[in-house]
Structures are given as structure tokens and as C-alpha cells.
Coordinates of C-alpha atoms in Angstrom, one line a residue:
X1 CA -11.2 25.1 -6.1
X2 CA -12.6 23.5 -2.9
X3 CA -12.9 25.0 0.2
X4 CA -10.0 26.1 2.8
X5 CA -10.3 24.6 6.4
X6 CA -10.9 26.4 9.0
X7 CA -7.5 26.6 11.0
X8 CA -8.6 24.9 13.8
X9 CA -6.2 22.3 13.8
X10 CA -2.9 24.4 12.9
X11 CA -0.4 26.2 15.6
X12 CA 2.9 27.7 15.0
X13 CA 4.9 25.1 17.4
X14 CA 4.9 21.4 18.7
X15 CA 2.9 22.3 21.4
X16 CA 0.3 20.1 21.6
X17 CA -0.3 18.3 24.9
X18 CA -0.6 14.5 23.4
X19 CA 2.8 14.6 22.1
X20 CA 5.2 11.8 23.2
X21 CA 8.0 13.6 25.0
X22 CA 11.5 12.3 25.3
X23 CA 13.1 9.9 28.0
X24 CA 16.6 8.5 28.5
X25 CA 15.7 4.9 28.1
X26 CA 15.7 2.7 31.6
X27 CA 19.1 1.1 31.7
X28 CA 17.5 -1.9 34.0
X29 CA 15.3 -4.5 31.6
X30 CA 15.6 -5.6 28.3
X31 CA 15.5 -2.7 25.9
X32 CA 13.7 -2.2 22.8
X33 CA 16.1 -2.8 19.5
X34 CA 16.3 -1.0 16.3
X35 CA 18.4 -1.8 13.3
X36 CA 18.7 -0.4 10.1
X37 CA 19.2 -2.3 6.9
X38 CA 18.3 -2.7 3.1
X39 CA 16.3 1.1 3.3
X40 CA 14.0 -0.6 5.7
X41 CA 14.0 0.4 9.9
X42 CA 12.9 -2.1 12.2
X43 CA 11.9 -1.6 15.6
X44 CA 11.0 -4.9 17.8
X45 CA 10.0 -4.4 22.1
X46 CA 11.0 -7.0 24.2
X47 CA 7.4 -8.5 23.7
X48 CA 8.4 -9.5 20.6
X49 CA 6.0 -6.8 19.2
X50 CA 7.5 -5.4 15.9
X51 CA 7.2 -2.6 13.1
X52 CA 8.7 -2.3 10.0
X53 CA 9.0 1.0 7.9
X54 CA 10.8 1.6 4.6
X55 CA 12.9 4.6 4.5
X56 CA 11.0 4.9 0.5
X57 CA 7.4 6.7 1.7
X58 CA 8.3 6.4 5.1
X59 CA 5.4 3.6 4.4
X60 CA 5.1 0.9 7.2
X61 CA 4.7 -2.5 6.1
X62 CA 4.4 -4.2 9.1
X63 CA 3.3 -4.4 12.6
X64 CA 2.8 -7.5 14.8
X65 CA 1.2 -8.2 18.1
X66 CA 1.2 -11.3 19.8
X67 CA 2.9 -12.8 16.6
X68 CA 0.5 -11.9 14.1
X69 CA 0.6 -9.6 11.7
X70 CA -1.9 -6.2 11.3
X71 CA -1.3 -5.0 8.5
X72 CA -2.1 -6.0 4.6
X73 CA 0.8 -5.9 1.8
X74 CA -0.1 -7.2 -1.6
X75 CA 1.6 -10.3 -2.6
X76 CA 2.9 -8.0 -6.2
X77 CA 3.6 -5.2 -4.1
X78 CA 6.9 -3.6 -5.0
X79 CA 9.4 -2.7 -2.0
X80 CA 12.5 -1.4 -4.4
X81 CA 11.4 1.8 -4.2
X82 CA 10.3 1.7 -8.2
X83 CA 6.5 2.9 -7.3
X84 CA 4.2 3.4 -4.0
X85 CA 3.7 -0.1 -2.4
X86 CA 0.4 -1.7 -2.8
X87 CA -0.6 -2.3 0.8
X88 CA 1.1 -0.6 4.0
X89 CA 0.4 2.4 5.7
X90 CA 1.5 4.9 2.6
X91 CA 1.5 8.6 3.7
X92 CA -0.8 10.5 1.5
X93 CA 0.7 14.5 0.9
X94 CA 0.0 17.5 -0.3
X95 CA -3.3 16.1 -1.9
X96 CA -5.5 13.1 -1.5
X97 CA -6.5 11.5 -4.8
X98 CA -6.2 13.1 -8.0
X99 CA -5.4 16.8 -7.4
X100 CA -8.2 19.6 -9.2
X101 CA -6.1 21.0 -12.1
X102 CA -7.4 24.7 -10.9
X103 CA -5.4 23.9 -7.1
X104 CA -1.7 24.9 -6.3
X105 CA -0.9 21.0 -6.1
X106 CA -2.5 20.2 -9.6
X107 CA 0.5 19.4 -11.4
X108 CA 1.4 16.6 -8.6
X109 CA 0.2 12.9 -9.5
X110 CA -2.4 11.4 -7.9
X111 CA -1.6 11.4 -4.0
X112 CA 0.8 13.7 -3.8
X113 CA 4.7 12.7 -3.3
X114 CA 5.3 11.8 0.0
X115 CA 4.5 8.2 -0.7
X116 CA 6.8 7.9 -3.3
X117 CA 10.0 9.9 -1.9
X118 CA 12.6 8.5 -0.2
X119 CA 12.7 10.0 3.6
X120 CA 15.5 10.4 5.7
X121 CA 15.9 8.6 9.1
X122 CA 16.0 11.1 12.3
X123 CA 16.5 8.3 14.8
X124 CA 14.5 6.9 17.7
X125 CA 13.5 7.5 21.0
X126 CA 11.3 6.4 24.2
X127 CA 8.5 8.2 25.3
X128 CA 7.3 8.4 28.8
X129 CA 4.0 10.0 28.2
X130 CA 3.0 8.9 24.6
X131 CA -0.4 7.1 24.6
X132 CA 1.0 4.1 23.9
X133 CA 3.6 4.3 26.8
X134 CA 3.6 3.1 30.3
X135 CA 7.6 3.6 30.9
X136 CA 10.7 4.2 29.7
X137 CA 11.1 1.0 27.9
X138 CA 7.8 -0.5 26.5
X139 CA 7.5 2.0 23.7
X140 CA 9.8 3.0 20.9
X141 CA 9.0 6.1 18.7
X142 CA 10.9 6.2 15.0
X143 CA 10.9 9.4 13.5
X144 CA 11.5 10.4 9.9
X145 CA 11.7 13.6 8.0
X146 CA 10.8 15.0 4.1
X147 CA 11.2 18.3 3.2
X148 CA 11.5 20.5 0.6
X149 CA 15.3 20.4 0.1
X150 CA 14.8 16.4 -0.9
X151 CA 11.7 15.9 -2.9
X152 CA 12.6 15.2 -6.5
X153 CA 13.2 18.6 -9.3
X154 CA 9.8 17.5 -10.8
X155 CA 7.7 17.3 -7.5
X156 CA 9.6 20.6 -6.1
X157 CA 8.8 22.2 -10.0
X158 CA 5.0 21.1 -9.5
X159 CA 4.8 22.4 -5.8
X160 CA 7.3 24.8 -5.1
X161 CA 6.6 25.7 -1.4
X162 CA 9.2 25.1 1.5
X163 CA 8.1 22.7 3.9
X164 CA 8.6 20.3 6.6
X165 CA 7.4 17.1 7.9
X166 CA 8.4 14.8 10.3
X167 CA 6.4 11.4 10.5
X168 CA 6.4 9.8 13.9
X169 CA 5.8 5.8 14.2
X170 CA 5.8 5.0 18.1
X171 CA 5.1 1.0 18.6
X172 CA 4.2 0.0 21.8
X173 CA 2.4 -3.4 23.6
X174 CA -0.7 -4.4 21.0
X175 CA -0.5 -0.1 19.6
X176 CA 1.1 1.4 17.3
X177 CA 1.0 5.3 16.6
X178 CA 1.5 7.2 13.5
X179 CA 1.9 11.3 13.4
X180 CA 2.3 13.5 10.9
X181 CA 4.0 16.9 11.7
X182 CA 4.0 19.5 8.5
X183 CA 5.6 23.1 8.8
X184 CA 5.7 25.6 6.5
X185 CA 9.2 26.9 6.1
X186 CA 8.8 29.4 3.7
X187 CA 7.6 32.8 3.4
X188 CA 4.0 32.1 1.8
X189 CA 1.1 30.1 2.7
X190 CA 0.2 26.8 1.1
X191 CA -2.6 24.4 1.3
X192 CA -2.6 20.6 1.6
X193 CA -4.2 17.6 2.3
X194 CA -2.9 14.5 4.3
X195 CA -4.0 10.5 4.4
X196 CA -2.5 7.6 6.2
X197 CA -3.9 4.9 3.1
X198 CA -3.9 2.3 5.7
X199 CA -4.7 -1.2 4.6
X200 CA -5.8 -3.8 7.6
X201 CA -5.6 -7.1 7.3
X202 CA -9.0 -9.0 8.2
X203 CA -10.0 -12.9 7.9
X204 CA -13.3 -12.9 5.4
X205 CA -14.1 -9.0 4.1
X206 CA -17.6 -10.4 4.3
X207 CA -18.0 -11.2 8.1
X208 CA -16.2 -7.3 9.3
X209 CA -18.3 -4.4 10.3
X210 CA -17.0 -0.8 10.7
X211 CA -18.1 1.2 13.6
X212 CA -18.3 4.3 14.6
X213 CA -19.5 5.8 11.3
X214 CA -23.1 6.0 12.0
X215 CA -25.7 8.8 10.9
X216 CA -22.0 10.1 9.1
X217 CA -22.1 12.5 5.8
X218 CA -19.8 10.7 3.1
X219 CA -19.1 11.0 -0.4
X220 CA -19.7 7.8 -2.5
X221 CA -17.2 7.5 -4.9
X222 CA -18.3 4.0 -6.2
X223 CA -22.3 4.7 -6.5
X224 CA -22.6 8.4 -7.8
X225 CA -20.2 10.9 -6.3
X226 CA -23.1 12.6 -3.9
X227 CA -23.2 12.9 -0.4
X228 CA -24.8 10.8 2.0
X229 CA -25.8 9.9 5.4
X230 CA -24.7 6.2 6.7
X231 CA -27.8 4.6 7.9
X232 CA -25.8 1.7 9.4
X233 CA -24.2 1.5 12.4
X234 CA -22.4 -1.3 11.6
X235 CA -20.7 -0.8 7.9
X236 CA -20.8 -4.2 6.3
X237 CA -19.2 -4.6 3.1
X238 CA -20.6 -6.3 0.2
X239 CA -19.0 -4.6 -2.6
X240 CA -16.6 -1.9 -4.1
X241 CA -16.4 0.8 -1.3
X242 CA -14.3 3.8 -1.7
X243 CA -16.4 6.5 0.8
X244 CA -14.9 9.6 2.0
X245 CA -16.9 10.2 5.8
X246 CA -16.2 13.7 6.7
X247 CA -16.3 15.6 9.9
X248 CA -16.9 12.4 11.9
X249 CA -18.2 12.9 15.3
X250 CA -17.2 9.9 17.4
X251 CA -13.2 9.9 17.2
X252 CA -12.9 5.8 17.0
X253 CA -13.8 4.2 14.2
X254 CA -13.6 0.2 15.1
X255 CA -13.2 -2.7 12.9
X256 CA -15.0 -6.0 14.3
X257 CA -16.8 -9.0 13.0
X258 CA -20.1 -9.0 12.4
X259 CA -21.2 -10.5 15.9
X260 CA -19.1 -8.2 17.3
X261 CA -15.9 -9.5 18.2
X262 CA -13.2 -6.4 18.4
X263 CA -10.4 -6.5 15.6
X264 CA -8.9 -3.2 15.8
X265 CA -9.5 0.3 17.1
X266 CA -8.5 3.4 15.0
X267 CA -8.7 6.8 16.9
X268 CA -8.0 10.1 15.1
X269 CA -5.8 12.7 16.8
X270 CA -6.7 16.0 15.5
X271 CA -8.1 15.1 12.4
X272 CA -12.0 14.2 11.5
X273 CA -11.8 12.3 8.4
X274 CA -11.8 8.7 7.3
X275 CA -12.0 7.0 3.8
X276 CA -13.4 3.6 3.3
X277 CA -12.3 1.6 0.6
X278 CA -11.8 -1.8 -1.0
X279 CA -11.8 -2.2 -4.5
X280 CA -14.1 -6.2 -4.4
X281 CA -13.8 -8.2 -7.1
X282 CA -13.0 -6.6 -10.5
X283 CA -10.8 -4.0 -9.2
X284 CA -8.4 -6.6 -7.5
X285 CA -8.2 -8.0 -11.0
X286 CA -7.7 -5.1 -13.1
X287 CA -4.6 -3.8 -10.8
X288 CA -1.6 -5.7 -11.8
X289 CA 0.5 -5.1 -8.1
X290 CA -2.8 -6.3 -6.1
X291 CA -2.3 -10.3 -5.5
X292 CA -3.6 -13.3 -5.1
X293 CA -7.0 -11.8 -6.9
X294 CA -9.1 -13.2 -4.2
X295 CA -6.5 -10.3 -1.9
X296 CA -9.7 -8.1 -1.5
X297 CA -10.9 -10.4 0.7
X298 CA -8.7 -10.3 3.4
X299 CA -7.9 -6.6 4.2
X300 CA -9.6 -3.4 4.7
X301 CA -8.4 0.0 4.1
X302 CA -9.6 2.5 6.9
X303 CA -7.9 5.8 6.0
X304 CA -7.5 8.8 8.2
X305 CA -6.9 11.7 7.4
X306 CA -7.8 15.7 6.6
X307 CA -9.4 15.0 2.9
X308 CA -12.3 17.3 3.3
X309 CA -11.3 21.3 1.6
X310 CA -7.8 21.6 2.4
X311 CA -5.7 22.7 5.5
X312 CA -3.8 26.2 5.3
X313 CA -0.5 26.8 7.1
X314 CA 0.7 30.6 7.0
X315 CA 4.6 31.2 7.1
X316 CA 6.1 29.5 10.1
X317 CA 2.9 27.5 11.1
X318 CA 2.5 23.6 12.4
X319 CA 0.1 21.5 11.6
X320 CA 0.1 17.8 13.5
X321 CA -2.6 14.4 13.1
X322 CA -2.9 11.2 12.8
X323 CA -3.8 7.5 14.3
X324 CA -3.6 6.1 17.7
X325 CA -4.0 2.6 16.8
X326 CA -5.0 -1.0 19.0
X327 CA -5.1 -4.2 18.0
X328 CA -7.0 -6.9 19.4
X329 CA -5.4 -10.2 18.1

């Protein structure tokens, strides 16, 4: 079994001073709108600037800025809620990948469950102090909640811990926001793991660099499993990549084109880990919900997340991370 974290990042309430707090919407100016409708929440500013999330994974499958769209979603995805959708942001819990048989989550499928339950709702609200938000009315967070009471018989049967999460999607002018808040509800620790498998769209996978990764220790899942140090300081991809960067220094990680024109900034918030991956050529081919086949070449997935050992809550603790997001279309 790998290694527990050290509890740096846990504490036994929402206390942490990032959090959006609440605010009674302005009633002056046009208003951020929400509806509801076919298991899918949409939230669109008065910008025009939009996200979608289905209530199935509580996976977002869209955000736009300025008109375009951020974020990749496979042409074969499915959005019925018969498997995880190819593409999105899918939330990644108890355990990232294929769990180790010898782990408390071993009997789960690859990823975990929370990508392929159906959440509940909670409702929205506007944040005055988000970091996203300049007001009362330029920002709208969603929240949604999984627990333990509605995870399927056979997920509870292969994990049977009480828990809570709340995932928090707060859109605001060219950022979006995504939080994850787990709580252990029950009366014995557990370990997990958590990912936000986020796929970005990009023009030509050949003309992007990644930043921010530089002189980083990452496991290289493609070339030989071992651990290495990233000698560039510009990632360029030329291949399969599927890279797990651990304990990474810098907290923005930057997608831009090779001469350096910004496409989007990814900070982590309380979380240290990133996973790099797209699957190139034969990959794309071999996986039936990933189309057109050429699809590789126009996204890249730059996943945050808490991958490396696992994260231990005791009874009644609170563990919160995730992605502060801006895009520069």
C-alpha cells in the first residue's frame, strides 16, 4: 500500500480563508441566470460567459469566454448518464486510476465513483470575495453534493465509509473555479485520492507548451513507470503523455503556444499535483467514445489533483482543493 499524506492539507471545518462567502445578489444590473433542465445546470453572466454541468458526475462540459469554448468533449462522448463522459471536467474520487487491490478502495473501478454517480443540486449563490469575484453580480457559484447515503449498493459495498462532498463550480468573467470539499461523516478514518480529469481544448497539440513544470519529479506512465525530473521548461508534446508531476513547486501550471502566446492558466488551491496526458495517435483510435480520431489533436488534459500516497481524514475532518482557472481567448 502506498504511502499516507501528511495531513497538511486537512481541517475539521470550512475554514479556510479563500473560500467564496455568500452575498445577497445586487438587485441593481442584470443578474446572472441559472436554469435547470434535462439533468444538466446552466449558469450564464450577463457577459454572456457560460458553464454547463451535468447533474451525472457533477462533470462540467462546458465553459465559454468571449464566445468560445474552453473545454474539450469527444464527439462519441455519452451525456445519458450510461458511462463517465469522454471529455469534461470528470471529478476523480476516492482513487485516481486503477485502485491497488491491497488499498481500502480496491474493489472500486478504475477512478473511483464520483464520476459516474448522479449528484444532487444544492443551488447557487454569489460570492463577494471568491477569486473570481469583483461584486455581487459578476460571479455565480453552483454547488453540488454526493455522499454516502446516494452512491450506488455496489460502490457503498466496495467502500463503505460515510462521507461527504460538496463540489463548487463558481464562473466568473474569462475564470472559472472548481472546489472539492470531502468530509468524513463517520466514525472511522478513510483514505482517498481526488482528480479534476480536465480536458482543454487547444488549436494544434503540436504547437502548445506546458509551463510551470520545470526541474518537476513525475512518473512516466507511457515510457517506463519510473520517476523523473522534467528537463524542459516548456513541455511540448510529441507523443502519448500520461505523467503524474508530484509535489509541484510553482502553483500555476500554464498552457501556451510554443512562441508563447498565453492559452490558459491553471492554479492549484491546496493541492500539489498535476497529471499530463493525451493519449496521440493509436490510443484515440483504440477508444471507441474518443472522436473524430484526429480528436487528440485539439485538447489537452491538465489534471489537478492529490494523486501522490493518499489523503487521510479522521472522523469529522474536512479536506478542500482544487482549480482556479483563466482563460485567455
Amino acid at each position: 500500500m502506498e504511502r499516507a499524506k501528511k495531513p497538511s492539507m486537512v481541517s475539521t471545518g470550512l475554514d479556510r480563508a479563500n473560500r467564496p462567502s455568500i452575498l445577497s445578489p445586487s438587485i441593481t444590473g442584470p443578474q446572472p441566470t441559472v436554469r435547470i433542465e434535462g439533468g444538466k445546470v446552466t449558469a450564464i453572466l450577463p457577459t454572456g460567459d457560460s458553464v454547463e454541468v451535468l447533474l451525472y458526475g457533477a462533470t462540467v462540459i462546458s465553459w465559454k469566454n468571449n464566445g468560445k469554448e474552453n473545454i474539450f468533449v469527444s464527439e462519441a462522448a455519452k451525456l445519458d448518464g450510461s458511462k463517465p463522459v469522454r471529455g469534461g471536467i470528470p471529478v476523480v474520487f476516492p482513487a485516481f486510476g486503477p485502485p491497488p487491490k491491497d488499498h481500502a478502495t480496491g474493489a472500486l473501478p478504475q477512478h473511483g465513483f464520483a464520476r459516474n454517480s448522479t449528484w444532487e443540486y444544492l443551488g447557487k449563490s454569489s460570492s463577494e470575495s471568491g477569486a473570481l469575484s469583483k461584486g455581487g453580480d459578476d460571479s455565480v457559484k453552483l454547488d453540488f453534493g454526493l455522499s454516502s447515503s446516494n452512491i450506488s449498493a455496489d460502490h457503498k459495498k466496495a467502500w463503505p465509509y460515510d462521507f461527504g462532498l460538496v463540489y463548487s463550480v463558481t464562473l466568473g468573467k474569462d475564470g472559472l473555479q472548481t472546489m472539492l470539499n470531502v468530509r468524513n461523516e463517520g466514525k472511522e478514518a478513510f483514505e482517498f485520492q481526488m482528480l479534476l480529469h480536465s480536458y482543454w481544448t487547444v488549436d494544434d497539440i503540436t504547437k502548445v507548451a506546458i509551463n510551470g513544470l520545470g526541474s518537476t519529479t513525475y512518473t512516466d506512465k507511457v515510457l517506463d513507470g519510473g520517476e523523473h525530473t522534467e528537463s524542459q521548461t516548456g513541455l511540448k508534446i510529441t507523443g502519448e503523455v500520461d505523467r503524474v508531476y508530484k509535489s509541484i513547486k510553482q502553483d500555476t501550471t500554464s498552457i501556451s503556444s510554443i512562441d508563447g502566446k498565453p492559452r490558459l492558466d491553471v492554479t492549484r488551491d491546496n493541492i500539489s499535483d498535476t497529471v499530463i496526458w493525451n493519449p496521440w495517435i493509436a490510443k484515440t483510435k483504440a477508444m471507441a467514445d474518443l472522436r473524430p480520431e484526429d480528436s487528440y489533436k485539439h485538447f489537452v488534459c491538465v489534471e489537478v489533483g492529490s494523486v501522490d500516497g493518499w489523503q487521510k481524514l479522521e472522523p469529522g475532518e474536512t479536506f478542500e482543493g482544487g482549480q482556479i482557472l483563466k482563460s485567455h481567448l
